[in-house]
Coordinates of C-alpha atoms in Angstrom, one line a residue:
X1 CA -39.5 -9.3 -52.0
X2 CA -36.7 -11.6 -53.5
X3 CA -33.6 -12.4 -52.3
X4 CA -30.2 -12.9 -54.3
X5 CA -28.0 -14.1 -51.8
X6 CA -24.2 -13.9 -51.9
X7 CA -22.5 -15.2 -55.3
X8 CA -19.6 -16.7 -52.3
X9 CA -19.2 -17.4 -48.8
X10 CA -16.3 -14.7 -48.8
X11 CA -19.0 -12.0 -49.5
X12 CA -20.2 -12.8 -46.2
X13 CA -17.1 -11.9 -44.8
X14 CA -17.4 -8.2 -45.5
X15 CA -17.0 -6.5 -42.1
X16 CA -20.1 -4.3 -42.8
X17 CA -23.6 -5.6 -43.4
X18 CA -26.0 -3.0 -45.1
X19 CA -29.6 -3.9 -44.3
X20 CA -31.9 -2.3 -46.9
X21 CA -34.7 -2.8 -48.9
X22 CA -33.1 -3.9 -52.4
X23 CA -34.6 -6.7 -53.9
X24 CA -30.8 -7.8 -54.8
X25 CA -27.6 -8.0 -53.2
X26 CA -24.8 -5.7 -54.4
X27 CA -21.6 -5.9 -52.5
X28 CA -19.8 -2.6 -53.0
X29 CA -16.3 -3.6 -53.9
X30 CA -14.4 -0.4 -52.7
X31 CA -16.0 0.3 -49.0
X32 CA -15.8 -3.6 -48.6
X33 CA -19.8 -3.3 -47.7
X34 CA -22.3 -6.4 -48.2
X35 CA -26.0 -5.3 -48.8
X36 CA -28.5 -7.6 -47.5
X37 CA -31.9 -7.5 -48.5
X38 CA -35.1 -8.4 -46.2
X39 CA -36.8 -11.7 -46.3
X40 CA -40.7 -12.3 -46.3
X41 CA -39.5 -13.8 -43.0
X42 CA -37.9 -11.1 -41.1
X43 CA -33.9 -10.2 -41.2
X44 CA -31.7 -12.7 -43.0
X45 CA -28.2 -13.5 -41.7
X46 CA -26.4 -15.3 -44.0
X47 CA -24.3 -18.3 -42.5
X48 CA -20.5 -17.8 -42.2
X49 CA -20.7 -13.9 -41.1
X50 CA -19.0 -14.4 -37.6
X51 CA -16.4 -11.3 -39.5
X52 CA -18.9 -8.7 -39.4
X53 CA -18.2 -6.3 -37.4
X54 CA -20.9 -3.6 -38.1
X55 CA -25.5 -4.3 -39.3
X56 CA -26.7 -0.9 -39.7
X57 CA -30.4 -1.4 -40.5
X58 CA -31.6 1.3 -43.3
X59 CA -34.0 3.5 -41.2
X60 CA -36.3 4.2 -44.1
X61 CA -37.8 0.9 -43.9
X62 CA -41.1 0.5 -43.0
X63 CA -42.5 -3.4 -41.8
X64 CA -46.1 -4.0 -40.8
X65 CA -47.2 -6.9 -39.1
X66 CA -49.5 -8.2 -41.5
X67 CA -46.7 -7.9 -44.0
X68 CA -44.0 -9.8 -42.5
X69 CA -44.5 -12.5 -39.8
X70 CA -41.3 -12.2 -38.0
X71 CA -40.6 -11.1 -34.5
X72 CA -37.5 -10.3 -33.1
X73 CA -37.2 -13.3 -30.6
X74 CA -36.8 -15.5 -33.8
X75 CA -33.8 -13.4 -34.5
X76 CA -30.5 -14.0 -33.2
X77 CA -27.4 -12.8 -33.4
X78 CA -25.3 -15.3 -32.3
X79 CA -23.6 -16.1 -35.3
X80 CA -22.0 -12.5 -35.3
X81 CA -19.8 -12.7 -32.0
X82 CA -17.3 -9.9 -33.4
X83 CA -20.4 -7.4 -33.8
X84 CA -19.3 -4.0 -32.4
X85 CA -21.5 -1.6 -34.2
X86 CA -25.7 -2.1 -34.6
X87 CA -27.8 0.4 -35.7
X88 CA -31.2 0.6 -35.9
X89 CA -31.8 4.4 -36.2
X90 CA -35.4 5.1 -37.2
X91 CA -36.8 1.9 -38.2
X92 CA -40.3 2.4 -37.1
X93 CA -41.6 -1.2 -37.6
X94 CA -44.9 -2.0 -35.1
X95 CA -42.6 -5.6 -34.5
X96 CA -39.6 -3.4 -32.6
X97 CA -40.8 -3.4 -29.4
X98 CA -38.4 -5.8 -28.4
X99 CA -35.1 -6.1 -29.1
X100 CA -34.0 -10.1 -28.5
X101 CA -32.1 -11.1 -25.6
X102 CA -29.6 -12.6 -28.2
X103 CA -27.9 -9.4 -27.9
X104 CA -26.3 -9.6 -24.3
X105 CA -24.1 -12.2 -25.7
X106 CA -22.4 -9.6 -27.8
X107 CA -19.4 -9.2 -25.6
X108 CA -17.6 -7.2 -28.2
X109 CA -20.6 -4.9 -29.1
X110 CA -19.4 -0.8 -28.6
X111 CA -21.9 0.7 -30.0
X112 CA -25.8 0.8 -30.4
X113 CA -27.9 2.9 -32.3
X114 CA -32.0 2.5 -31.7
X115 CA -32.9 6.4 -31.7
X116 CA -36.4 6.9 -33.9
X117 CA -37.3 3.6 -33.0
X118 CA -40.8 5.1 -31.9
X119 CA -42.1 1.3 -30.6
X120 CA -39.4 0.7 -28.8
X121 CA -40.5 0.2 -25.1
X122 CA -37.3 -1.3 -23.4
X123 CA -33.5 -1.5 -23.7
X124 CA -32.2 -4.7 -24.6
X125 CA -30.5 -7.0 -22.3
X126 CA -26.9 -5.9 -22.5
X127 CA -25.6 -7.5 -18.9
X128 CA -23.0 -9.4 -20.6
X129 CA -21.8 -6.5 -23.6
X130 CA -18.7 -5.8 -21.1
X131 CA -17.5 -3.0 -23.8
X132 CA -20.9 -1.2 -25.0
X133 CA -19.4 2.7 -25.0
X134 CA -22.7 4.6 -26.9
X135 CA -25.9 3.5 -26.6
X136 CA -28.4 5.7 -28.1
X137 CA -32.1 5.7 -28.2
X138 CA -33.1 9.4 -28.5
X139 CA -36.8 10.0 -29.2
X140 CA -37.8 6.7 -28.0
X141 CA -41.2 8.0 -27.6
X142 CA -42.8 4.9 -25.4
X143 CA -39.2 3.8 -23.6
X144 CA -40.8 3.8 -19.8
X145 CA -38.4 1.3 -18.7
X146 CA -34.4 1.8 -17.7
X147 CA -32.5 -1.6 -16.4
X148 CA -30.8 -1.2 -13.3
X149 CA -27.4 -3.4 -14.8
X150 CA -27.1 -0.1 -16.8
X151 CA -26.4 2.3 -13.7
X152 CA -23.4 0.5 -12.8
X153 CA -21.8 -0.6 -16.4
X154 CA -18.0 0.3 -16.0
X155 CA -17.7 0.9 -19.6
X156 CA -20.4 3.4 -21.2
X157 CA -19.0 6.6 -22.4
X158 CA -22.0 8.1 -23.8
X159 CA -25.7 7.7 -23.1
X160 CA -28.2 9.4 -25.0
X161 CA -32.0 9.4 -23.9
X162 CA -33.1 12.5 -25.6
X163 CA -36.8 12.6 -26.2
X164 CA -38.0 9.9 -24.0
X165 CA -41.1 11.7 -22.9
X166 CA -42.2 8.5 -21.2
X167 CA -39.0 8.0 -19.3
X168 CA -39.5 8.6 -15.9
X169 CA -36.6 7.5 -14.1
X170 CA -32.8 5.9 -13.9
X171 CA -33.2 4.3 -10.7
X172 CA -31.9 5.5 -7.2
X173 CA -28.1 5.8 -8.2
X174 CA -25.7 6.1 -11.1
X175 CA -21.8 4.6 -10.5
X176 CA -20.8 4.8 -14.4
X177 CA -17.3 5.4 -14.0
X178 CA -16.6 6.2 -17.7
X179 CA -19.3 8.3 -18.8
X180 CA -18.9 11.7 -20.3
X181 CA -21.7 12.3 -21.3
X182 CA -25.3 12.2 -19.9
X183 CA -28.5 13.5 -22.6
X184 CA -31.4 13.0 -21.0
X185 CA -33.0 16.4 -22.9
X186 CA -36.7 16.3 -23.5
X187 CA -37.1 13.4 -20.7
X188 CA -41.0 15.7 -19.9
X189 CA -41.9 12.9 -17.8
X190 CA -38.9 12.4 -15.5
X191 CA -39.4 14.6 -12.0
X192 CA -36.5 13.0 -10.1
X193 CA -32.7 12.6 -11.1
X194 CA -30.5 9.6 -8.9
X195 CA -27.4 10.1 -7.0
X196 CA -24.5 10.8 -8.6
X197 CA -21.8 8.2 -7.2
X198 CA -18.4 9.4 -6.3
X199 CA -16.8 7.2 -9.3
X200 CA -18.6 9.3 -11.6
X201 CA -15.8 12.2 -11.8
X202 CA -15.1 11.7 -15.8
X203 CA -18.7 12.8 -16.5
X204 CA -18.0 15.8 -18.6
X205 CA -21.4 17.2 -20.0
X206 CA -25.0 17.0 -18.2
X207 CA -28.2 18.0 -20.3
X208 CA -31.4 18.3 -18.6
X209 CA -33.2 20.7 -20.6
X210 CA -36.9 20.5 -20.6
X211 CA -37.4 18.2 -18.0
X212 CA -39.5 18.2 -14.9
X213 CA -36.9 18.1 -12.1
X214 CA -37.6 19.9 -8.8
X215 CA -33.9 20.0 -7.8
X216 CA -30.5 18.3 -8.4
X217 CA -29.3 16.0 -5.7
X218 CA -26.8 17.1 -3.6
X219 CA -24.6 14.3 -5.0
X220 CA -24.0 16.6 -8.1
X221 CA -20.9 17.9 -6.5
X222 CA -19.3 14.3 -7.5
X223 CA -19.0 15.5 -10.8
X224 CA -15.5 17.4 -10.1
X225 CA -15.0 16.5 -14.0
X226 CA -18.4 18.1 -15.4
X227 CA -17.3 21.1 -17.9
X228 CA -21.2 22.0 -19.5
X229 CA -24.6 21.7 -17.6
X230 CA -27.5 22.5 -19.5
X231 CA -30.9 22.9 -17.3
X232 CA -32.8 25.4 -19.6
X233 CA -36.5 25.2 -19.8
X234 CA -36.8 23.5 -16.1
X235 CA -39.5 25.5 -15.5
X236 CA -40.0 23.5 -11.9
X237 CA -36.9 23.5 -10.8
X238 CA -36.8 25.5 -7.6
X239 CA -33.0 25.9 -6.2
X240 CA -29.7 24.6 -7.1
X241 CA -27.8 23.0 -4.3
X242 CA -25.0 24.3 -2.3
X243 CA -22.6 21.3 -3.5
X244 CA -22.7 23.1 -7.1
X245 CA -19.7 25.2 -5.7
X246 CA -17.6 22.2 -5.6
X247 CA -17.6 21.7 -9.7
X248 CA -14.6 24.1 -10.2
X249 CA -14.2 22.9 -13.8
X250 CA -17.8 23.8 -15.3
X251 CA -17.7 26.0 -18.0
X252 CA -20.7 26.2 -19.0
X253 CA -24.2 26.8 -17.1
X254 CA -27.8 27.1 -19.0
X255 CA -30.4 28.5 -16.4
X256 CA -32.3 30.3 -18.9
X257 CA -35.8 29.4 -18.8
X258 CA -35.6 28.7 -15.0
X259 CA -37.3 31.7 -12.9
X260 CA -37.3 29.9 -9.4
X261 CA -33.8 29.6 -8.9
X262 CA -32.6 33.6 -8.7
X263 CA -32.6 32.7 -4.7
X264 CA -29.8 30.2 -5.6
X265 CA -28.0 32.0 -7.9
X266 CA -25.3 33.0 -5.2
X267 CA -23.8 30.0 -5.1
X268 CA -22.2 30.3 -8.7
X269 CA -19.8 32.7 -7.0
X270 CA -17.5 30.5 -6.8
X271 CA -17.5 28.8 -10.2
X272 CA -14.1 30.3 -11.4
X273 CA -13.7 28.6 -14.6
X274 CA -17.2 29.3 -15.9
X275 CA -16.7 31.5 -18.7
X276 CA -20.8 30.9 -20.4
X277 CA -23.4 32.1 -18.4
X278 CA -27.3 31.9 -19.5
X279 CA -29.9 33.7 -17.5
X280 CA -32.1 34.1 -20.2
X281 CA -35.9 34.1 -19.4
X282 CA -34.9 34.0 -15.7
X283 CA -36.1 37.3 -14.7
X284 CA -40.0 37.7 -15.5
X285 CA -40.7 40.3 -12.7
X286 CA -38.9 43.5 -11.3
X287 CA -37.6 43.1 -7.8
X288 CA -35.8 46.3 -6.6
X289 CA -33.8 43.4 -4.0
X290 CA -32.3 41.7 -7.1
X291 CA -28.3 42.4 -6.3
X292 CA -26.2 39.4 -7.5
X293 CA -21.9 40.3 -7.1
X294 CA -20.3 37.7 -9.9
X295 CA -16.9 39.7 -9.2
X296 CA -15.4 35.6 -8.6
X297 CA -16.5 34.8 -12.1
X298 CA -13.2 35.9 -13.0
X299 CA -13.4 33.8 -16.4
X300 CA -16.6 34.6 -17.8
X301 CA -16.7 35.8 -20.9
X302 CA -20.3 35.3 -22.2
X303 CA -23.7 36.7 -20.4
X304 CA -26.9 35.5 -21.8
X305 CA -29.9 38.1 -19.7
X306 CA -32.2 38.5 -22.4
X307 CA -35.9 37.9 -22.5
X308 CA -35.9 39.4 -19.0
X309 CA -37.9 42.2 -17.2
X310 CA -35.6 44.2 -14.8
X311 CA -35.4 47.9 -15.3
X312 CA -31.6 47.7 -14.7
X313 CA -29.4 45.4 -14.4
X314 CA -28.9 43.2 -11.4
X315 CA -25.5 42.1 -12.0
X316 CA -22.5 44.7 -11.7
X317 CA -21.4 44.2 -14.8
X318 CA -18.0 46.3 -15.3
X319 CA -16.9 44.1 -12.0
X320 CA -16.2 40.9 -14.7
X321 CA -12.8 41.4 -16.0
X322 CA -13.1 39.3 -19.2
X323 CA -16.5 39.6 -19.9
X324 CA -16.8 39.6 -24.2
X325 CA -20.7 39.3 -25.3
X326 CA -23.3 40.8 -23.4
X327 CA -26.5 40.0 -24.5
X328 CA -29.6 42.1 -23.9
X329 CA -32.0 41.5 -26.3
X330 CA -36.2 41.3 -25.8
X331 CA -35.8 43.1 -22.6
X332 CA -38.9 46.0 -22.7
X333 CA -38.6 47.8 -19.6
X334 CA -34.6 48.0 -19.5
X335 CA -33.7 51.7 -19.1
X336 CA -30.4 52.1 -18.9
X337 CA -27.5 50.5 -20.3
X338 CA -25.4 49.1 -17.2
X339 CA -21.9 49.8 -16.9
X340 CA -19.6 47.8 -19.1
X341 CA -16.0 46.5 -18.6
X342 CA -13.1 47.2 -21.4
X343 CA -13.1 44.0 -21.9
X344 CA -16.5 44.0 -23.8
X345 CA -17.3 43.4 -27.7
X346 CA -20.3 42.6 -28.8
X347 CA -23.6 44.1 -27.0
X348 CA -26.8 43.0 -28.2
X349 CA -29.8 45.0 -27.1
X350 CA -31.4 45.3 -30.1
X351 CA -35.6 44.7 -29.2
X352 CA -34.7 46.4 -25.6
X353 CA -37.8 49.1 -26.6
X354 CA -37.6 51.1 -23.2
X355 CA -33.7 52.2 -23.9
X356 CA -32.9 55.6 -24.4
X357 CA -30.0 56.7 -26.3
X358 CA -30.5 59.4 -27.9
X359 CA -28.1 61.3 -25.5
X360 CA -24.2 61.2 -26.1
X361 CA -23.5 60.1 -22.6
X362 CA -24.5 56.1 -23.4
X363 CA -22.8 56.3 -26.5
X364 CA -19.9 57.9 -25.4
X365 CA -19.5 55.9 -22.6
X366 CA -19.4 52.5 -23.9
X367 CA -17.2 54.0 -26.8
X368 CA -14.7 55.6 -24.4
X369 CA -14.2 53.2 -22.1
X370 CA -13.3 50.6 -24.8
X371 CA -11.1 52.6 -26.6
X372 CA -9.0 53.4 -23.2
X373 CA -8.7 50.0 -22.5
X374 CA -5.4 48.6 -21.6
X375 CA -6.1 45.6 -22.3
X376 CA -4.2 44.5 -25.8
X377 CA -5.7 41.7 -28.2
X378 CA -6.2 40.6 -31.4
X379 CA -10.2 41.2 -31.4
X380 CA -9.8 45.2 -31.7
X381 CA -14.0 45.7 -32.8
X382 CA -16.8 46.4 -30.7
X383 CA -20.2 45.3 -31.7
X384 CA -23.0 47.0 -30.9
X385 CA -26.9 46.3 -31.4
X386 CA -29.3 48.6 -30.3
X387 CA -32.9 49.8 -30.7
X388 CA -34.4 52.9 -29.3
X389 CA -37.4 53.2 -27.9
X390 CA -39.5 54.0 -31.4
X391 CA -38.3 51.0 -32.9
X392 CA -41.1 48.4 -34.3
X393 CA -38.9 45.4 -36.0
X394 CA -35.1 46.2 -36.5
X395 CA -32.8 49.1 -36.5
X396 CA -33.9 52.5 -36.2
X397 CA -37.3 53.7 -37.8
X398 CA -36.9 56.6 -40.7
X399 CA -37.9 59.0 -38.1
X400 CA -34.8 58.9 -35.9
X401 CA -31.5 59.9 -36.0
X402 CA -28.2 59.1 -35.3
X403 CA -26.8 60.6 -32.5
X404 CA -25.3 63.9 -32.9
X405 CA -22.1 62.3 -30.9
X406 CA -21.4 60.7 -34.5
X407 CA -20.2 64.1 -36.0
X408 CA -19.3 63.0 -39.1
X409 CA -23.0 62.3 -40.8
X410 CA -23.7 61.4 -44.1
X411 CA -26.8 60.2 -46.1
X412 CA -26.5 56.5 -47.6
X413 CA -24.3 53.3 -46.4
X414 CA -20.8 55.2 -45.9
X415 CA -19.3 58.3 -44.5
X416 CA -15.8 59.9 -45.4
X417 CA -13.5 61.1 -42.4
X418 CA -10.5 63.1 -42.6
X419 CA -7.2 61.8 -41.8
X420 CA -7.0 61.7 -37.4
X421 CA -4.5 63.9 -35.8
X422 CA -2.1 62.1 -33.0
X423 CA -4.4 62.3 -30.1
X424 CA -6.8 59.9 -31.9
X425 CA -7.6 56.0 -30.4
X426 CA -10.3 54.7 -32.1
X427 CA -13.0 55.4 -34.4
X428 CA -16.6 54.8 -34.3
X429 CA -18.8 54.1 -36.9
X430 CA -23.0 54.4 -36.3
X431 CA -25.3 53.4 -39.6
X432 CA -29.0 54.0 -39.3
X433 CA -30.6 50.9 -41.1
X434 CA -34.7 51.2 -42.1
X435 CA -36.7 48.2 -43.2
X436 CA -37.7 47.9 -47.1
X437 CA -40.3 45.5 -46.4
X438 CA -42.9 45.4 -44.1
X439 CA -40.9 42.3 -42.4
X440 CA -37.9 42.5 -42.9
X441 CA -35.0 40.3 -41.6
X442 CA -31.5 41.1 -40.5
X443 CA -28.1 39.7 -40.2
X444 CA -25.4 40.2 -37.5
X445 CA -22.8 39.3 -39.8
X446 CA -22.7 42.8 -41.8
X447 CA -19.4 43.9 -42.6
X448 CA -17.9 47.2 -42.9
X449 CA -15.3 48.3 -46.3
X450 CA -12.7 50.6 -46.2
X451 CA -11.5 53.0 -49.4
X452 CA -9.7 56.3 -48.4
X453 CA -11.0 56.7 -45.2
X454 CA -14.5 56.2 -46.7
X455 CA -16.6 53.2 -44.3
X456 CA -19.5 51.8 -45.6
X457 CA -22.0 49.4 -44.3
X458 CA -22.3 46.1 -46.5
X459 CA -25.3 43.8 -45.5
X460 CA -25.6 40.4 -47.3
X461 CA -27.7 40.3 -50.1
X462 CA -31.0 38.3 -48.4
X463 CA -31.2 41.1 -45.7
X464 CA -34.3 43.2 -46.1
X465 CA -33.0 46.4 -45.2
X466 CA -31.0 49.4 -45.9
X467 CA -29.0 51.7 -44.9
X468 CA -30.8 55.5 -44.0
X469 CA -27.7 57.3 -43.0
X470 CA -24.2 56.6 -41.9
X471 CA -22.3 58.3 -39.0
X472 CA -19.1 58.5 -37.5
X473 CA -16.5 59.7 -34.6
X474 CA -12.6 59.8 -34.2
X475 CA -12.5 59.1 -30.0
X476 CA -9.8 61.2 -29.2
X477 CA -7.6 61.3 -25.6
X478 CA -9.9 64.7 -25.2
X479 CA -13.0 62.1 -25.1
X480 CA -11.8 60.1 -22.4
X481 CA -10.7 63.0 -20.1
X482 CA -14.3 64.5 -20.6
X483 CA -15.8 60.6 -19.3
X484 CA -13.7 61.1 -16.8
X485 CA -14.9 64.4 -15.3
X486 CA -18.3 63.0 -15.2
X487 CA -17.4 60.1 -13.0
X488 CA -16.3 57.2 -15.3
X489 CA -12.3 56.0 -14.7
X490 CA -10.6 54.6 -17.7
X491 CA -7.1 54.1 -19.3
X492 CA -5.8 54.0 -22.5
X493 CA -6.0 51.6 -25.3
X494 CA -5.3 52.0 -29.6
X495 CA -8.3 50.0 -31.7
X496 CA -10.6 50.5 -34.2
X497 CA -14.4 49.8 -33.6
X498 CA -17.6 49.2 -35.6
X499 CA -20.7 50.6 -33.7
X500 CA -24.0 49.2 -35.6
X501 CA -27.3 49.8 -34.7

């Protein structure tokens, strides 16, 4: 490969060197980019580039050994002392396996990019790159090795190890005062996490998803700060520590995936601000004992329990006073729908085979109690996704029917309704949708058309499916006088619903 090096030494003061593999240099005028090509020799700096603030290395660029001769000790960056941006994403080359030391004397440096880099076995020697704030080597397959400088640097914002199966540990303690962020997803071969030091109160999001910790030190209650902590898929993880009361600003809590720790599920009681909550996959046998009172969670407003196998319920779910998506879905032996709050709009329950609603009562109930609600917003539409027991893929099979609570029934996508006396609150629309293909797909984002008090179902154009039958209700104050006779309390609310199934 040839080089044409720069026509003038101000081309080398571009602020941006392009690393690709162009057999010429083109400098690109309007971004104020210089493209470098690569030498038989290895990566040419050209003199008189100490401007250059950014090398990104194109990451389609393959190097073999036998190809080029060059190893990264010969390279150095010295010449480039206002470097603050080096990527390196993807390049594959057998030769990076190594960064050169020459980088820790980038004292400017702020970010580095090495994720992809599948050779890649250690993290270069940044003691003296004061400022690094992102350093990023995500599915750096053979990474084994995490310097101990790093634990303590004052200045890292964001560290992202996601995908180094090989990791196995960060030492015995982090004190990273500025981090906010901490990926270490995918780490399969890391068992232990480190301390978390008291300094580390800005840390803002922890992901530990599919590793193979056993538990989080009880030094996780330093992270007053930490707003989203993602442990899905920790299969091994066996309890969650008492301290995890103390992070009254999480928000956000992924436990699906993680059937040992129901025992320490009553320490999220006190998690106020948590308003996402993922239990998915959690509950893979019936326990009759299972009784877990979230009444604290005061903010929650998302509940993930699908995939699970209880028969009922195990959270009392009308107790949670904001609680906005329940999702139920892939649960075969659920029953019974548990009681909802007012508060609720979208239910998803769609491949819960065992449920039974053929009956008015679990229609009516959920249907009633939303449209009494006292509880005034914007969002006036309740969602609902259900299967019966019959179903085989999506909707309700041609043999079933809607239920005759819907009095309004028509064949097709729509139904017309007559105009509602005063008494009326809500309406409530059911359509009955059957499969035209043996696999058919589905969409949640259907929408539903008014025209003279005639609703129709409209499903985007890729879903395989149509609509059997249509049905419909006006829920009148008579309605919710009749729940309560049987034992539900409501109050009143005025909104208009869209029950799908």
């Amino acid at each position: 490969m040839n080089i044409t090096p720069p026509s003038s030494p101000s081309a080398c003061r571009k602020k941006m060197l392009m690393i690709s593999p162009s057999s010429y240099v083109s400098p690109l005028e309007e971004e104020e980019e210089e493209y470098a090509a690569i030498a038989e020799k290895g990566f040419y700096v050209y003199p008189g580039t100490e401007a250059i603030q950014s090398i990104v290395v194109d990451g389609n660029i393959e190097l073999y050994e036998e190809q080029y001769t060059v190893r990264w000790r010969d390279l150095t960056f010295l010449n480039v002392c206002h470097l603050k941006l080096l990527s390196l994403d993807g390049v594959m080359a057998p030769i990076l396996s190594y960064i050169p030391r020459s980088l820790r004397f980038l004292k400017k440096l702020k970010y580095l990019y090495l994720s992809d880099c599948f050779r890649l076995k250690r993290i270069p020697d940044l003691s003296e790159a004061p400022n690094l704030e992102i350093l990023d080597v995500q599915f750096c397959k053979e990474l084994n090795d995490f310097p101990s400088y790093l634990t303590r640097h004052k200045s890292l914002v964001k560290l992202i190890l996601y995908g180094c199966s090989s990791l196995e540990t960060l030492g015995s303690k982090l004190e990273m005062s500025s981090l906010k962020e901490l990926d270490l997803d995918f780490c399969t071969s890391m068992r232990k996490l480190p301390e978390f030091g008291e300094c580390m109160k800005h840390l803002l999001v922890l992901s530990l998803s599919k590793t193979a910790i056993e538990e989080l030190p009880t030094t996780v209650g330093c992270l007053v700060g930490l707003k989203k902590l993602h442990l899905n898929g920790c299969e091994r993880l066996t309890c969650l520590p008492d301290s995890i009361q103390k992070l009254k600003s999480l928000t956000l809590l992924n436990l699906s995936g993680c059937p040992n720790v129901l025992q320490s599920l009553h320490s999220l009681s006190s998690l106020t601000s948590l308003d996402t909550l993922k239990l998915s996959g959690c509950f893979l046998t019936f326990q009759e004992s299972w009784s877990y009172n979230f009444a604290n969670l005061v903010s929650l407003m998302d509940l993930d329990l699908s995939e699970n196998n209880f028969v009922r319920v195990p959270i009392n779910i009308h107790e949670l006073p904001k609680l906005r998506r329940l999702n139920l879905d892939r649960c075969p032996n659920l029953k019974v729908l548990p009681e909802l709050p007012s508060s609720i709009r979208e239910l998803n329950a769609r491949h819960s085979t065992s449920l039974d609603i053929k009956h008015w009562n679990v229609i009516s109930k959920v249907c009633c109690g939303f449209a009494a609600s006292t509880n005034h917003d914007s969002d006036g539409i309740l969602q609902m996704w259900v299967a019966q027991n019959q179903i085989k893929i999506f909707g309700l099979t041609i043999g079933e029917e809607i239920p005759l609570w819907f009095v309004h029934q028509e064949e097709g996508n729509g139904v017309s309704v007559t105009l509602p006396h005063n008494e009326t609150m809500a309406l409530a629309l059911c359509f009955r949708l059957c499969p035209t293909k043996s696999r058919p797909n589905f969409a949640q984002d259907s929408s539903v058309i008014c025209n003279d008090y005639r609703f129709e179902l409209v499903l985007p154009s890729y879903v395989q499916m149509k609509v059997e039958n249509s049905g419909a209700r006006w829920v009148c104050k008579q309605d919710i006088q009749d729940l309560k006779k049987i034992g539900t309390g409501t109050s009143k609310r005025k909104a208009t619903f869209d029950l799908n199934f």
